[in-house]
Amino acid sequence: MNKERVRILILVKTYPTLSKKYLEIVCTAGIKSDGSWIRIYPVPFRLLEYKKRYKKYQWMDVEIIKNTSDPRPESYYISDINSLQLGDKIGTRNGWQERKDLILGKVKIYEEIDALIEKANTKNELSLAMFKPNKIDAFTFVEEKEKEWPEDIIKKIIYNTQQTVLFSTEEERQIKDTFRLVKKLPYKFSYRLSDSKGKTSTLLVEDWELGQLFWNCLKKSGGDGKEAAIKVQQKYYDEFLSKDIYFYLGTTRQFHGWAKNPFVIIGVFYPPKTKSQQL
């Protein structure tokens, strides 16, 4: 298989899910310098050496190979983790101007959900996109029925972590010794929105930032899950509605190509509104 070295601006890290093979996996997505999308999947992010743990809005140089087992056209995997080199982080100065230049100035922005679904399901042209909602109607949460990860997956992961062959360097062994499985979020969070043609959709939010926000709010709420979820709602709805909000959308591997709507929200881009937008 052909290796390719690419420079990627990381825009998305989804909340970790468990994997019998990789322990935990994160879907990472970003854009190349020309604005084209790329997905790196799977990535056992929290098992990476600390110096290789990339952040959102950080440039990353890495060798990749097309992931032919994943039907989504933008999907690749890292050929050699040692090839990963981290670059500059893009900050939020001057009203997010540099981020807006790199993203809004180069990435195609969709305003119709049906156009995206057709490109994903019928044409298999994309599985990642930037979407501008016409209206955000609500941000909701529902309690998960299953509060814990499936027991069979946990047992397999425990077995794998005991196999020292997975951890070849001293730093990897130290990570293994301190590693704790990420907790399953006890709530599902969704946006209900309308597109430019008035079509309404409800999309799950699987952003890592949301997950981290929930756990931080849970501590501040004294362990009250519902109160923590309300605090997340205040951030993602009340606060974000005052911003110039866009969504990073991605299809899930399970539903890509056939589901009625295979997209979920994998990240939120929320620069402040300009003075003209505020008027």
C-alpha positions as a Markdown table, in Angstrom:
| # | Residue | x | y | z |
|---|---|---|---|---|
| 1 | Met | 0.0 | 0.0 | 0.0 |
| 2 | Asn | 1.2 | 3.5 | -0.8 |
| 3 | Lys | 2.2 | 5.7 | 2.1 |
| 4 | Glu | 1.5 | 9.4 | 1.9 |
| 5 | Arg | 2.9 | 12.1 | 4.1 |
| 6 | Val | 0.3 | 14.8 | 4.8 |
| 7 | Arg | -0.1 | 18.0 | 6.9 |
| 8 | Ile | -3.4 | 18.1 | 8.7 |
| 9 | Leu | -5.1 | 20.8 | 10.7 |
| 10 | Ile | -6.9 | 18.8 | 13.4 |
| 11 | Leu | -10.6 | 20.0 | 13.7 |
| 12 | Val | -12.3 | 17.1 | 15.4 |
| 13 | Lys | -11.7 | 14.5 | 18.1 |
| 14 | Thr | -14.8 | 12.4 | 19.0 |
| 15 | Tyr | -15.5 | 11.1 | 22.4 |
| 16 | Pro | -13.6 | 7.8 | 22.9 |
| 17 | Thr | -15.4 | 4.5 | 22.4 |
| 18 | Leu | -14.1 | 1.1 | 23.4 |
| 19 | Ser | -12.6 | -1.5 | 21.1 |
| 20 | Lys | -11.5 | -5.1 | 21.8 |
| 21 | Lys | -8.5 | -4.6 | 19.5 |
| 22 | Tyr | -7.4 | -1.0 | 20.3 |
| 23 | Leu | -8.7 | -0.6 | 23.9 |
| 24 | Glu | -10.1 | 2.9 | 23.2 |
| 25 | Ile | -10.4 | 4.5 | 19.8 |
| 26 | Val | -11.0 | 8.1 | 18.8 |
| 27 | Cys | -12.1 | 9.4 | 15.4 |
| 28 | Thr | -9.9 | 12.2 | 14.4 |
| 29 | Ala | -10.6 | 14.5 | 11.4 |
| 30 | Gly | -9.2 | 17.6 | 9.9 |
| 31 | Ile | -8.3 | 19.4 | 6.7 |
| 32 | Lys | -5.3 | 19.5 | 4.5 |
| 33 | Ser | -3.8 | 22.9 | 3.5 |
| 34 | Asp | -6.1 | 22.9 | 0.4 |
| 35 | Gly | -9.2 | 22.6 | 2.6 |
| 36 | Ser | -9.9 | 18.9 | 1.7 |
| 37 | Trp | -11.1 | 16.6 | 4.5 |
| 38 | Ile | -9.3 | 13.6 | 5.9 |
| 39 | Arg | -10.2 | 11.2 | 8.7 |
| 40 | Ile | -7.7 | 9.3 | 10.8 |
| 41 | Tyr | -9.4 | 6.2 | 12.1 |
| 42 | Pro | -8.9 | 4.3 | 14.3 |
| 43 | Val | -6.6 | 6.1 | 16.8 |
| 44 | Pro | -5.9 | 4.8 | 20.3 |
| 45 | Phe | -5.4 | 8.4 | 21.4 |
| 46 | Arg | -5.0 | 8.1 | 25.1 |
| 47 | Leu | -2.4 | 5.3 | 24.6 |
| 48 | Leu | -0.2 | 7.6 | 22.6 |
| 49 | Glu | 2.9 | 9.0 | 24.2 |
| 50 | Tyr | 2.1 | 12.3 | 25.8 |
| 51 | Lys | 4.3 | 14.2 | 23.3 |
| 52 | Lys | 2.2 | 12.9 | 20.4 |
| 53 | Arg | -1.2 | 13.7 | 21.8 |
| 54 | Tyr | -2.4 | 16.3 | 19.4 |
| 55 | Lys | -5.0 | 19.0 | 20.2 |
| 56 | Lys | -7.8 | 20.6 | 18.2 |
| 57 | Tyr | -6.7 | 23.3 | 15.9 |
| 58 | Gln | -3.1 | 22.0 | 15.8 |
| 59 | Trp | -1.1 | 21.2 | 12.7 |
| 60 | Met | 0.1 | 17.6 | 12.5 |
| 61 | Asp | 2.5 | 16.0 | 10.0 |
| 62 | Val | 2.2 | 12.2 | 9.6 |
| 63 | Glu | 2.5 | 9.3 | 7.3 |
| 64 | Ile | -0.8 | 7.7 | 6.4 |
| 65 | Ile | -2.3 | 4.8 | 4.3 |
| 66 | Lys | -5.8 | 4.6 | 2.9 |
| 67 | Asn | -8.0 | 2.6 | 5.1 |
| 68 | Thr | -9.5 | 0.2 | 2.6 |
| 69 | Ser | -11.6 | -1.6 | 5.3 |
| 70 | Asp | -13.5 | 1.6 | 5.9 |
| 71 | Pro | -16.0 | 2.5 | 3.1 |
| 72 | Arg | -15.9 | 6.2 | 3.9 |
| 73 | Pro | -13.8 | 7.9 | 1.2 |
| 74 | Glu | -11.8 | 10.2 | 3.5 |
| 75 | Ser | -10.6 | 7.5 | 5.9 |
| 76 | Tyr | -6.9 | 6.7 | 6.4 |
| 77 | Tyr | -4.8 | 5.3 | 9.2 |
| 78 | Ile | -1.4 | 6.2 | 10.5 |
| 79 | Ser | 1.2 | 3.9 | 8.9 |
| 80 | Asp | 3.9 | 4.6 | 11.6 |
| 81 | Ile | 3.1 | 6.4 | 14.8 |
| 82 | Asn | 6.8 | 7.5 | 15.0 |
| 83 | Ser | 6.2 | 9.6 | 11.8 |
| 84 | Leu | 3.8 | 11.8 | 13.7 |
| 85 | Gln | 5.1 | 15.4 | 14.3 |
| 86 | Leu | 3.1 | 18.1 | 15.9 |
| 87 | Gly | 3.2 | 21.7 | 14.7 |
| 88 | Asp | 1.7 | 25.1 | 15.6 |
| 89 | Lys | -1.6 | 25.6 | 17.3 |
| 90 | Ile | -4.0 | 28.0 | 15.8 |
| 91 | Gly | -5.5 | 30.3 | 18.4 |
| 92 | Thr | -8.5 | 32.6 | 18.7 |
| 93 | Arg | -6.9 | 36.0 | 18.5 |
| 94 | Asn | -8.7 | 38.8 | 16.6 |
| 95 | Gly | -12.1 | 37.1 | 16.8 |
| 96 | Trp | -10.8 | 33.7 | 15.6 |
| 97 | Gln | -9.5 | 35.4 | 12.4 |
| 98 | Glu | -6.8 | 32.9 | 11.6 |
| 99 | Arg | -9.1 | 29.9 | 12.2 |
| 100 | Lys | -11.7 | 31.5 | 10.0 |
| 101 | Asp | -9.2 | 32.1 | 7.2 |
| 102 | Leu | -8.1 | 28.5 | 7.3 |
| 103 | Ile | -11.5 | 26.9 | 7.6 |
| 104 | Leu | -14.3 | 29.2 | 6.4 |
| 105 | Gly | -12.0 | 30.4 | 3.6 |
| 106 | Lys | -11.2 | 27.0 | 2.3 |
| 107 | Val | -13.8 | 24.4 | 3.3 |
| 108 | Lys | -17.0 | 23.9 | 1.4 |
| 109 | Ile | -20.0 | 24.8 | 3.6 |
| 110 | Tyr | -23.2 | 23.0 | 3.1 |
| 111 | Glu | -26.6 | 24.4 | 4.0 |
| 112 | Glu | -28.9 | 21.6 | 2.9 |
| 113 | Ile | -29.0 | 18.2 | 4.8 |
| 114 | Asp | -30.5 | 16.3 | 1.8 |
| 115 | Ala | -27.6 | 17.3 | -0.4 |
| 116 | Leu | -25.2 | 15.9 | 2.1 |
| 117 | Ile | -27.1 | 12.6 | 2.6 |
| 118 | Glu | -27.2 | 12.1 | -1.2 |
| 119 | Lys | -23.4 | 12.6 | -1.5 |
| 120 | Ala | -22.8 | 10.2 | 1.4 |
| 121 | Asn | -25.4 | 7.5 | 0.6 |
| 122 | Thr | -25.9 | 7.6 | -3.2 |
| 123 | Lys | -22.6 | 8.8 | -4.5 |
| 124 | Asn | -20.2 | 7.9 | -1.7 |
| 125 | Glu | -18.5 | 11.2 | -2.4 |
| 126 | Leu | -18.0 | 12.3 | 1.2 |
| 127 | Ser | -18.5 | 11.3 | 4.9 |
| 128 | Leu | -17.2 | 14.6 | 6.4 |
| 129 | Ala | -18.6 | 18.1 | 5.9 |
| 130 | Met | -19.1 | 21.5 | 7.4 |
| 131 | Phe | -22.7 | 22.5 | 7.8 |
| 132 | Lys | -24.3 | 25.9 | 8.5 |
| 133 | Pro | -27.7 | 25.5 | 10.1 |
| 134 | Asn | -30.4 | 28.0 | 9.2 |
| 135 | Lys | -31.9 | 27.8 | 12.6 |
| 136 | Ile | -31.1 | 25.9 | 15.8 |
| 137 | Asp | -34.4 | 24.9 | 17.4 |
| 138 | Ala | -33.2 | 23.0 | 20.5 |
| 139 | Phe | -30.4 | 21.2 | 22.3 |
| 140 | Thr | -31.7 | 18.2 | 24.2 |
| 141 | Phe | -30.4 | 15.3 | 26.3 |
| 142 | Val | -31.8 | 11.9 | 27.2 |
| 143 | Glu | -30.5 | 9.5 | 29.8 |
| 144 | Glu | -28.8 | 6.4 | 28.5 |
| 145 | Lys | -30.4 | 3.1 | 29.3 |
| 146 | Glu | -27.1 | 1.3 | 29.6 |
| 147 | Lys | -24.8 | 3.3 | 32.0 |
| 148 | Glu | -21.7 | 1.1 | 31.5 |
| 149 | Trp | -19.8 | -0.3 | 28.6 |
| 150 | Pro | -20.6 | -3.9 | 27.5 |
| 151 | Glu | -19.0 | -6.4 | 29.9 |
| 152 | Asp | -17.5 | -8.6 | 27.1 |
| 153 | Ile | -15.6 | -5.6 | 25.7 |
| 154 | Ile | -14.3 | -4.6 | 29.1 |
| 155 | Lys | -13.1 | -8.2 | 29.8 |
| 156 | Lys | -11.3 | -8.3 | 26.4 |
| 157 | Ile | -9.6 | -4.9 | 27.1 |
| 158 | Ile | -8.5 | -6.0 | 30.6 |
| 159 | Tyr | -6.9 | -9.1 | 29.0 |
| 160 | Asn | -5.2 | -7.1 | 26.3 |
| 161 | Thr | -3.7 | -4.6 | 28.8 |
| 162 | Gln | -2.0 | -7.5 | 30.6 |
| 163 | Gln | -0.2 | -8.5 | 27.4 |
| 164 | Thr | 3.1 | -6.6 | 27.6 |
| 165 | Val | 3.7 | -7.0 | 23.8 |
| 166 | Leu | 1.3 | -4.1 | 23.3 |
| 167 | Phe | 3.6 | -1.8 | 25.3 |
| 168 | Ser | 7.1 | -1.9 | 24.0 |
| 169 | Thr | 8.7 | 1.3 | 25.4 |
| 170 | Glu | 9.1 | 2.4 | 28.9 |
| 171 | Glu | 6.8 | 5.4 | 28.4 |
| 172 | Glu | 4.1 | 3.1 | 26.9 |
| 173 | Arg | 4.4 | 0.8 | 29.9 |
| 174 | Gln | 4.0 | 3.8 | 32.3 |
| 175 | Ile | 0.9 | 4.8 | 30.4 |
| 176 | Lys | -0.4 | 1.3 | 30.7 |
| 177 | Asp | 0.1 | 1.2 | 34.4 |
| 178 | Thr | -1.8 | 4.4 | 34.9 |
| 179 | Phe | -4.4 | 4.0 | 32.2 |
| 180 | Arg | -8.1 | 3.9 | 33.2 |
| 181 | Leu | -10.9 | 3.3 | 30.7 |
| 182 | Val | -12.9 | 6.4 | 29.8 |
| 183 | Lys | -16.3 | 6.5 | 31.4 |
| 184 | Lys | -19.4 | 6.0 | 29.2 |
| 185 | Leu | -21.4 | 9.2 | 29.0 |
| 186 | Pro | -24.7 | 8.6 | 30.9 |
| 187 | Tyr | -26.6 | 11.0 | 28.6 |
| 188 | Lys | -27.0 | 11.4 | 24.8 |
| 189 | Phe | -27.0 | 15.0 | 23.6 |
| 190 | Ser | -28.6 | 16.2 | 20.4 |
| 191 | Tyr | -29.3 | 19.4 | 18.4 |
| 192 | Arg | -32.6 | 19.8 | 16.6 |
| 193 | Leu | -32.0 | 22.2 | 13.7 |
| 194 | Ser | -33.5 | 23.4 | 10.4 |
| 195 | Asp | -31.5 | 23.8 | 7.2 |
| 196 | Ser | -31.8 | 26.4 | 4.4 |
| 197 | Lys | -34.8 | 24.6 | 2.9 |
| 198 | Gly | -36.6 | 24.4 | 6.2 |
| 199 | Lys | -36.0 | 20.6 | 6.7 |
| 200 | Thr | -35.7 | 19.8 | 10.4 |
| 201 | Ser | -33.2 | 17.2 | 11.7 |
| 202 | Thr | -32.1 | 15.9 | 15.0 |
| 203 | Leu | -28.4 | 15.0 | 15.1 |
| 204 | Leu | -26.4 | 13.4 | 18.0 |
| 205 | Val | -23.4 | 15.3 | 19.2 |
| 206 | Glu | -20.3 | 13.1 | 19.7 |
| 207 | Asp | -17.7 | 15.8 | 20.3 |
| 208 | Trp | -14.9 | 15.0 | 22.9 |
| 209 | Glu | -15.2 | 18.6 | 24.2 |
| 210 | Leu | -18.8 | 18.0 | 25.1 |
| 211 | Gly | -17.9 | 14.8 | 27.0 |
| 212 | Gln | -15.1 | 16.6 | 28.9 |
| 213 | Leu | -17.5 | 19.4 | 29.7 |
| 214 | Phe | -20.1 | 17.0 | 31.2 |
| 215 | Trp | -17.5 | 15.4 | 33.5 |
| 216 | Asn | -16.3 | 18.8 | 34.7 |
| 217 | Cys | -19.9 | 19.9 | 35.3 |
| 218 | Leu | -20.6 | 16.7 | 37.1 |
| 219 | Lys | -17.9 | 17.5 | 39.6 |
| 220 | Lys | -19.2 | 21.0 | 40.1 |
| 221 | Ser | -22.7 | 19.6 | 40.5 |
| 222 | Gly | -21.7 | 17.2 | 43.3 |
| 223 | Gly | -22.4 | 14.2 | 41.2 |
| 224 | Asp | -25.9 | 15.2 | 40.1 |
| 225 | Gly | -26.0 | 14.0 | 36.5 |
| 226 | Lys | -29.1 | 15.8 | 35.4 |
| 227 | Glu | -27.8 | 19.1 | 36.8 |
| 228 | Ala | -24.5 | 18.5 | 34.9 |
| 229 | Ala | -26.4 | 17.8 | 31.7 |
| 230 | Ile | -28.4 | 21.1 | 32.1 |
| 231 | Lys | -25.0 | 22.9 | 32.5 |
| 232 | Val | -23.9 | 21.4 | 29.2 |
| 233 | Gln | -27.1 | 22.5 | 27.6 |
| 234 | Gln | -26.5 | 26.0 | 28.8 |
| 235 | Lys | -23.1 | 26.0 | 27.1 |
| 236 | Tyr | -24.1 | 24.3 | 23.8 |
| 237 | Tyr | -27.4 | 26.1 | 23.4 |
| 238 | Asp | -27.7 | 29.3 | 25.4 |
| 239 | Glu | -24.1 | 30.4 | 25.0 |
| 240 | Phe | -23.5 | 29.1 | 21.5 |
| 241 | Leu | -26.6 | 30.7 | 20.1 |
| 242 | Ser | -24.8 | 34.0 | 20.5 |
| 243 | Lys | -22.0 | 32.8 | 18.3 |
| 244 | Asp | -21.6 | 32.3 | 14.5 |
| 245 | Ile | -22.2 | 28.6 | 14.8 |
| 246 | Tyr | -21.2 | 25.8 | 12.3 |
| 247 | Phe | -21.2 | 22.1 | 12.7 |
| 248 | Tyr | -18.6 | 19.6 | 11.7 |
| 249 | Leu | -20.6 | 16.5 | 10.5 |
| 250 | Gly | -19.4 | 13.0 | 10.0 |
| 251 | Thr | -21.1 | 9.7 | 9.1 |
| 252 | Thr | -20.6 | 6.7 | 11.4 |
| 253 | Arg | -19.0 | 3.7 | 9.8 |
| 254 | Gln | -21.9 | 1.6 | 10.9 |
| 255 | Phe | -24.5 | 3.7 | 9.1 |
| 256 | His | -22.6 | 5.2 | 6.2 |
| 257 | Gly | -24.1 | 4.7 | 2.8 |
| 258 | Trp | -27.6 | 3.4 | 3.8 |
| 259 | Ala | -29.1 | 5.1 | 6.9 |
| 260 | Lys | -31.9 | 7.6 | 6.4 |
| 261 | Asn | -29.5 | 10.2 | 7.8 |
| 262 | Pro | -26.0 | 8.7 | 8.6 |
| 263 | Phe | -24.6 | 12.0 | 10.0 |
| 264 | Val | -23.8 | 13.0 | 13.5 |
| 265 | Ile | -22.2 | 16.2 | 14.8 |
| 266 | Ile | -18.6 | 15.5 | 15.6 |
| 267 | Gly | -17.6 | 19.1 | 16.5 |
| 268 | Val | -18.8 | 22.6 | 16.7 |
| 269 | Phe | -17.1 | 25.7 | 15.2 |
| 270 | Tyr | -18.3 | 28.8 | 17.1 |
| 271 | Pro | -16.4 | 32.0 | 16.4 |
| 272 | Pro | -17.9 | 35.2 | 17.7 |
| 273 | Lys | -20.2 | 37.1 | 15.5 |
| 274 | Thr | -18.9 | 40.1 | 13.6 |
| 275 | Lys | -20.3 | 43.5 | 14.4 |
| 276 | Ser | -22.4 | 43.4 | 11.2 |
| 277 | Gln | -23.8 | 40.0 | 12.3 |
| 278 | Gln | -24.8 | 41.4 | 15.7 |
| 279 | Leu | -26.8 | 44.2 | 14.2 |
